[in-house]
């Protein structure tokens, strides 16, 4: 552990918030429409959305509890909730149920006909888990699953969050070109070594062939010149975790700087704030806070839980990490 690592901790959280804020004005737009708004030049926006608000809740809870506490994390999601940040319908309903008294273990299982959500809402907020559990893949998966479960009980939503968290951990340790092969190794063993975890925290499904297929495609696409249109068709830019987490991973590996990675991801269109946030988190963990353009940082909203606070959360996670390892 060293000071470079601290900049990677703060870089992951700030990078996530910046990708979210830059993607927010064009959320749901097609690639062509994003181009019409942002052109080829600079991107400028600073108000973050649900992605960052929930990431803040994850970080606050890990810090306060020196690890995972489901009831506490759910409470922090509820206390931080600001409807103007544009939450996904599933997450909104689940948080409403918990607020009304349902258990955090049960509420997420009630939506989408009892299937639970496979949206990317668990992956978009996972950066604190990726950095805090960066040196233990099994524990990282366990905490990714448990923290996802508060709103996303579908195994594909959880595995997407675990994959995103592990990508952040790999980036933190300097892995880029070999990231796809390492990720394939990670998803390979999921079905399911930890049966107790699977039983308690998964509503349906025990396989993750979807992610295996997407990671194979990702490798193929990285190995050749790939047009954005083909990438969008093959990996996706939607709100499902499996249609967006691999796209963020691709954006990070394909680009050679924090800035290029985030701009590439957002220019694809679709769920731009979340794919921007996930790309920003991986890229921030790899390049560190200093690689984030100053103008983007300056633009990121300030205030009670703005950029200074987010940076402090990263620094605090780092402090606890070095104390406990
Ligand atoms: N069956 C069918 N559709 C589903 C299912 C399912 N089991 N699970 C998810 N979907 P949600 P999020 C679809 O609502 O993941 C915000 O803007 C369904 O269309 O749980 O918290 C964030 O910033 C559902 O509405 O939200 C993200 O960009 C959608 O996936 C985005 O929304 C998202 O799942 C997702 O946030
Ligand atoms: Mg959002």
Coordinates of C-alpha atoms and ligand atoms in Angstrom, one line a residue:
X1 CA 0.0 0.0 0.0
X2 CA 1.4 3.4 -0.9
X3 CA 0.3 6.9 -1.7
X4 CA -0.1 6.0 -5.4
X5 CA -2.7 3.6 -4.2
X6 CA -4.5 6.4 -2.3
X7 CA -4.8 8.4 -5.6
X8 CA -6.3 5.3 -7.2
X9 CA -8.9 5.0 -4.4
X10 CA -9.9 8.6 -4.8
X11 CA -9.6 8.4 -8.6
X12 CA -12.0 5.4 -8.7
X13 CA -14.7 7.3 -6.8
X14 CA -14.2 10.7 -8.4
X15 CA -13.9 9.0 -11.8
X16 CA -17.2 7.2 -11.3
X17 CA -19.0 10.5 -10.3
X18 CA -17.5 12.4 -13.3
X19 CA -18.5 9.7 -15.8
X20 CA -22.0 9.8 -14.4
X21 CA -22.2 13.6 -14.5
X22 CA -20.9 13.8 -18.1
X23 CA -23.2 11.1 -19.3
X24 CA -26.3 12.4 -17.6
X25 CA -27.3 15.1 -20.1
X26 CA -27.4 12.6 -22.9
X27 CA -28.9 9.6 -21.1
X28 CA -30.9 7.4 -23.5
X29 CA -29.7 9.2 -26.6
X30 CA -28.5 7.4 -29.7
X31 CA -24.9 7.6 -30.8
X32 CA -25.9 10.2 -33.4
X33 CA -27.8 12.3 -31.0
X34 CA -24.9 12.3 -28.5
X35 CA -22.7 13.6 -31.3
X36 CA -25.2 16.4 -32.0
X37 CA -25.1 17.5 -28.4
X38 CA -21.4 17.0 -27.5
X39 CA -19.8 17.2 -31.0
X40 CA -16.2 16.1 -31.2
X41 CA -14.9 18.4 -28.6
X42 CA -15.1 18.9 -24.8
X43 CA -17.8 17.5 -22.6
X44 CA -19.0 19.7 -19.7
X45 CA -21.5 18.8 -17.1
X46 CA -21.3 18.5 -13.3
X47 CA -24.6 17.3 -11.7
X48 CA -24.4 13.6 -10.8
X49 CA -27.4 11.2 -10.8
X50 CA -28.5 8.1 -8.8
X51 CA -25.4 6.3 -9.8
X52 CA -23.2 8.5 -7.7
X53 CA -25.7 9.1 -4.9
X54 CA -25.9 5.4 -4.3
X55 CA -22.1 5.0 -4.6
X56 CA -21.8 7.5 -1.8
X57 CA -24.2 5.4 0.3
X58 CA -22.1 2.3 -0.3
X59 CA -18.9 4.1 0.7
X60 CA -20.4 5.7 3.7
X61 CA -21.7 2.4 5.0
X62 CA -18.4 0.5 4.4
X63 CA -16.6 3.2 6.3
X64 CA -19.0 3.4 9.2
X65 CA -19.1 -0.4 9.7
X66 CA -15.5 -1.2 8.7
X67 CA -17.2 -3.5 6.2
X68 CA -20.6 -4.7 5.0
X69 CA -23.8 -4.1 7.0
X70 CA -26.9 -4.6 4.9
X71 CA -29.4 -2.8 7.1
X72 CA -27.1 0.2 7.5
X73 CA -26.4 0.4 3.7
X74 CA -30.1 0.2 2.9
X75 CA -30.8 3.0 5.4
X76 CA -28.1 5.2 3.8
X77 CA -29.6 4.7 0.4
X78 CA -32.9 5.8 1.8
X79 CA -31.5 8.8 3.7
X80 CA -29.5 10.0 0.6
X81 CA -32.4 9.4 -1.8
X82 CA -33.2 12.5 -4.0
X83 CA -35.9 11.7 -6.6
X84 CA -34.4 14.4 -8.9
X85 CA -31.4 12.2 -9.4
X86 CA -33.5 9.9 -11.7
X87 CA -33.5 6.5 -10.1
X88 CA -34.4 3.3 -12.1
X89 CA -38.0 2.2 -11.5
X90 CA -37.0 -1.1 -9.8
X91 CA -34.6 0.6 -7.3
X92 CA -37.1 3.3 -6.6
X93 CA -39.8 0.7 -5.8
X94 CA -37.4 -1.4 -3.6
X95 CA -36.2 1.5 -1.6
X96 CA -39.9 2.6 -1.1
X97 CA -40.7 -0.9 0.2
X98 CA -37.7 -0.9 2.7
X99 CA -38.7 2.7 3.8
X100 CA -42.2 1.3 4.4
X101 CA -40.8 -1.4 6.7
X102 CA -40.0 -4.4 4.6
X103 CA -36.7 -6.2 5.3
X104 CA -33.7 -5.3 3.1
X105 CA -33.3 -9.0 2.6
X106 CA -36.8 -9.5 1.1
X107 CA -37.8 -6.3 -0.6
X108 CA -35.7 -6.7 -3.8
X109 CA -37.2 -10.2 -4.4
X110 CA -40.7 -8.7 -4.8
X111 CA -40.1 -6.9 -8.1
X112 CA -40.2 -7.9 -11.8
X113 CA -42.6 -10.8 -11.1
X114 CA -40.5 -12.2 -8.3
X115 CA -37.4 -12.4 -10.5
X116 CA -35.7 -9.4 -9.1
X117 CA -33.8 -6.8 -11.1
X118 CA -30.9 -7.5 -13.4
X119 CA -30.5 -3.7 -14.1
X120 CA -27.1 -2.1 -13.9
X121 CA -28.0 -0.2 -10.7
X122 CA -26.0 -2.5 -8.5
X123 CA -22.9 -2.3 -10.8
X124 CA -23.0 1.4 -11.2
X125 CA -22.5 2.1 -7.5
X126 CA -19.9 -0.7 -6.8
X127 CA -16.7 1.3 -7.0
X128 CA -16.2 1.4 -3.1
X129 CA -16.4 -2.4 -3.0
X130 CA -13.9 -2.8 -5.9
X131 CA -11.3 -0.7 -4.1
X132 CA -11.9 -1.8 -0.6
X133 CA -11.8 -5.6 -1.4
X134 CA -9.2 -5.2 -4.1
X135 CA -6.9 -8.0 -2.8
X136 CA -9.5 -10.7 -2.1
X137 CA -11.5 -11.9 -5.1
X138 CA -13.8 -14.2 -3.2
X139 CA -14.6 -11.6 -0.5
X140 CA -15.1 -9.0 -3.3
X141 CA -17.7 -11.2 -5.0
X142 CA -19.4 -11.9 -1.7
X143 CA -19.7 -8.2 -0.7
X144 CA -20.6 -7.3 -4.3
X145 CA -23.5 -9.8 -4.1
X146 CA -24.6 -8.7 -0.7
X147 CA -24.6 -5.0 -1.4
X148 CA -26.3 -5.6 -4.8
X149 CA -29.0 -7.6 -3.1
X150 CA -30.5 -4.6 -1.3
X151 CA -32.0 -3.5 -4.7
X152 CA -31.0 -6.2 -7.2
X153 CA -31.8 -9.8 -6.4
X154 CA -31.4 -11.3 -9.9
X155 CA -28.1 -13.2 -10.2
X156 CA -27.3 -11.4 -13.4
X157 CA -27.6 -8.0 -11.7
X158 CA -25.3 -9.3 -8.9
X159 CA -22.7 -11.0 -11.1
X160 CA -22.6 -7.8 -13.3
X161 CA -21.8 -5.8 -10.1
X162 CA -19.1 -8.4 -9.1
X163 CA -17.6 -8.2 -12.6
X164 CA -17.5 -4.4 -12.4
X165 CA -16.0 -4.5 -8.9
X166 CA -13.3 -7.0 -10.0
X167 CA -12.5 -4.9 -13.0
X168 CA -11.9 -2.0 -10.7
X169 CA -9.7 -4.1 -8.4
X170 CA -7.7 -5.4 -11.4
X171 CA -7.3 -1.8 -12.7
X172 CA -6.1 -0.7 -9.3
X173 CA -3.3 -3.4 -9.5
X174 CA -2.3 -2.2 -13.0
X175 CA -3.9 -4.9 -15.1
X176 CA -5.2 -3.7 -18.5
X177 CA -4.2 -5.8 -21.5
X178 CA -4.6 -9.0 -19.4
X179 CA -7.9 -7.9 -17.9
X180 CA -10.2 -9.9 -20.2
X181 CA -8.5 -13.2 -19.5
X182 CA -8.4 -12.5 -15.7
X183 CA -12.1 -11.6 -15.8
X184 CA -12.9 -14.8 -17.7
X185 CA -11.2 -16.7 -14.9
X186 CA -13.2 -14.8 -12.3
X187 CA -16.7 -15.5 -13.9
X188 CA -15.8 -19.1 -14.6
X189 CA -16.0 -20.3 -11.0
X190 CA -19.2 -18.6 -10.1
X191 CA -21.6 -21.5 -10.7
X192 CA -21.4 -21.7 -7.5
X193 CA -18.6 -22.5 -5.2
X194 CA -20.3 -20.7 -2.4
X195 CA -23.6 -22.5 -2.3
X196 CA -24.7 -20.9 1.0
X197 CA -24.2 -17.5 -0.6
X198 CA -26.0 -18.5 -3.7
X199 CA -29.0 -19.8 -1.8
X200 CA -29.3 -16.7 0.4
X201 CA -28.6 -14.0 -2.1
X202 CA -29.9 -15.2 -5.5
X203 CA -33.5 -15.3 -6.4
X204 CA -33.1 -17.2 -9.7
X205 CA -30.4 -18.6 -11.8
X206 CA -27.0 -20.2 -11.0
X207 CA -25.2 -19.8 -14.3
X208 CA -23.6 -16.8 -15.9
X209 CA -23.1 -17.9 -19.5
X210 CA -24.2 -14.4 -20.5
X211 CA -21.1 -12.9 -19.0
X212 CA -18.8 -15.6 -20.4
X213 CA -20.2 -15.0 -23.9
X214 CA -19.9 -11.2 -23.5
X215 CA -16.3 -11.5 -22.3
X216 CA -15.4 -13.7 -25.3
X217 CA -16.9 -11.2 -27.6
X218 CA -15.1 -8.4 -25.9
X219 CA -11.8 -10.1 -26.5
X220 CA -12.6 -10.6 -30.2
X221 CA -13.6 -7.0 -30.6
X222 CA -10.5 -5.7 -28.9
X223 CA -8.4 -7.8 -31.2
X224 CA -9.5 -6.0 -34.4
X225 CA -10.6 -2.6 -35.6
X226 CA -14.1 -2.3 -34.3
X227 CA -16.6 0.4 -35.3
X228 CA -18.8 1.9 -32.6
X229 CA -21.9 0.5 -34.3
X230 CA -20.7 -3.0 -34.1
X231 CA -19.6 -2.6 -30.5
X232 CA -23.1 -1.4 -29.6
X233 CA -24.7 -4.3 -31.3
X234 CA -22.4 -6.9 -29.8
X235 CA -21.9 -5.7 -26.2
X236 CA -24.9 -3.4 -25.8
X237 CA -25.5 0.0 -24.2
X238 CA -28.7 -0.8 -22.3
X239 CA -29.8 -0.7 -18.7
X240 CA -29.4 -4.4 -18.1
X241 CA -26.1 -5.2 -16.3
X242 CA -25.0 -7.6 -19.0
X243 CA -25.7 -5.0 -21.7
X244 CA -23.5 -2.3 -20.1
X245 CA -20.8 -3.7 -17.7
X246 CA -18.8 -5.4 -20.5
X247 CA -19.2 -2.2 -22.6
X248 CA -17.6 -0.1 -19.8
X249 CA -14.7 -2.7 -19.5
X250 CA -14.2 -2.5 -23.3
X251 CA -14.1 1.3 -23.2
X252 CA -11.4 1.3 -20.5
X253 CA -9.2 -1.2 -22.3
X254 CA -9.7 0.3 -25.7
X255 CA -8.7 3.8 -24.7
X256 CA -5.3 5.1 -23.5
X257 CA -6.3 7.7 -21.0
X258 CA -8.9 8.5 -18.4
X259 CA -10.4 11.2 -20.6
X260 CA -10.5 9.1 -23.8
X261 CA -12.1 6.1 -22.1
X262 CA -14.9 8.2 -20.6
X263 CA -15.5 10.1 -23.8
X264 CA -15.6 6.9 -25.8
X265 CA -18.1 5.3 -23.5
X266 CA -20.5 8.3 -23.5
X267 CA -20.3 8.7 -27.2
X268 CA -21.7 5.2 -27.7
X269 CA -25.1 6.6 -26.4
X270 CA -27.7 4.5 -24.6
X271 CA -27.3 4.4 -20.8
X272 CA -24.6 7.0 -20.9
X273 CA -24.5 8.1 -17.3
X274 CA -24.1 4.6 -16.0
X275 CA -21.7 3.3 -18.6
X276 CA -19.8 6.6 -18.1
X277 CA -19.8 6.0 -14.4
X278 CA -18.5 2.4 -14.7
X279 CA -15.9 3.4 -17.2
X280 CA -14.8 6.3 -15.1
X281 CA -14.5 4.1 -12.0
X282 CA -12.3 1.5 -13.7
X283 CA -10.2 4.2 -15.4
X284 CA -9.8 6.2 -12.2
X285 CA -8.6 3.1 -10.4
X286 CA -6.0 2.5 -13.1
X287 CA -4.7 6.0 -13.9
X288 CA -5.3 7.6 -10.5
X289 CA -6.9 10.9 -9.6
X290 CA -4.2 13.1 -11.2
X291 CA -5.1 11.8 -14.6
X292 CA -8.7 13.2 -14.4
X293 CA -8.9 16.4 -16.3
X294 CA -8.9 19.4 -13.9
X295 CA -11.8 21.1 -15.8
X296 CA -13.9 18.0 -15.3
X297 CA -13.2 17.9 -11.6
X298 CA -13.8 21.6 -11.2
X299 CA -17.2 21.2 -12.9
X300 CA -18.3 18.3 -10.7
X301 CA -20.9 19.6 -8.2
X302 CA -19.7 20.7 -4.8
X303 CA -21.9 21.1 -1.7
X304 CA -22.6 18.7 1.2
X305 CA -22.0 15.6 -0.8
X306 CA -20.1 16.9 -3.7
X307 CA -16.6 16.4 -5.1
X308 CA -14.7 17.2 -1.9
X309 CA -16.8 14.8 0.1
X310 CA -16.5 12.0 -2.5
X311 CA -12.7 12.5 -2.4
X312 CA -12.8 12.2 1.4
X313 CA -14.7 9.0 1.1
X314 CA -12.0 7.5 -1.1
X315 CA -9.3 8.7 1.3
X316 CA -11.1 7.3 4.3
X317 CA -11.6 3.9 2.6
X318 CA -7.8 3.9 1.9
X319 CA -7.0 4.8 5.5
X320 CA -9.2 1.9 6.8
X321 CA -7.7 -0.4 4.2
X322 CA -4.1 0.2 5.3
X323 CA -5.1 0.0 9.0
X324 CA -6.7 -3.4 8.6
X325 CA -4.3 -5.1 6.1
Ligands
LIG1 N1 -37.1 -8.5 -16.1 C1 -37.4 -7.6 -17.1 N2 -36.8 -6.4 -17.2 C2 -35.9 -6.1 -16.2 C3 -35.6 -7.0 -15.1 C4 -36.3 -8.3 -15.1 N3 -36.1 -9.2 -14.2 N4 -34.6 -6.4 -14.4 C5 -34.4 -5.2 -14.9 N5 -35.1 -5.0 -16.0 P1 -34.0 -1.1 -12.5 P2 -31.5 0.2 -11.9 C6 -35.1 -3.8 -16.9 O1 -35.4 -0.5 -12.7 O2 -30.8 -1.0 -12.3 C7 -31.2 4.7 -13.9 O3 -31.3 5.7 -14.8 C8 -36.3 -2.9 -16.7 O4 -36.6 -2.3 -17.9 O5 -33.8 -2.0 -11.4 O6 -31.4 0.7 -10.5 C9 -29.7 4.3 -13.5 O7 -28.9 5.4 -13.6 C10 -35.8 -1.9 -15.7 O8 -36.5 -0.7 -15.6 O9 -33.0 0.1 -12.4 C11 -29.4 3.3 -14.6 O10 -28.9 3.9 -15.7 C12 -34.4 -1.7 -16.1 O11 -33.9 -3.0 -16.6 C13 -30.7 2.6 -14.9 O12 -31.7 3.5 -14.4 C14 -33.4 -1.2 -15.0 O13 -33.5 -1.9 -13.8 C15 -30.8 1.3 -14.2 O14 -31.0 1.4 -12.8
LIG2 MG1 -28.2 7.5 -13.4

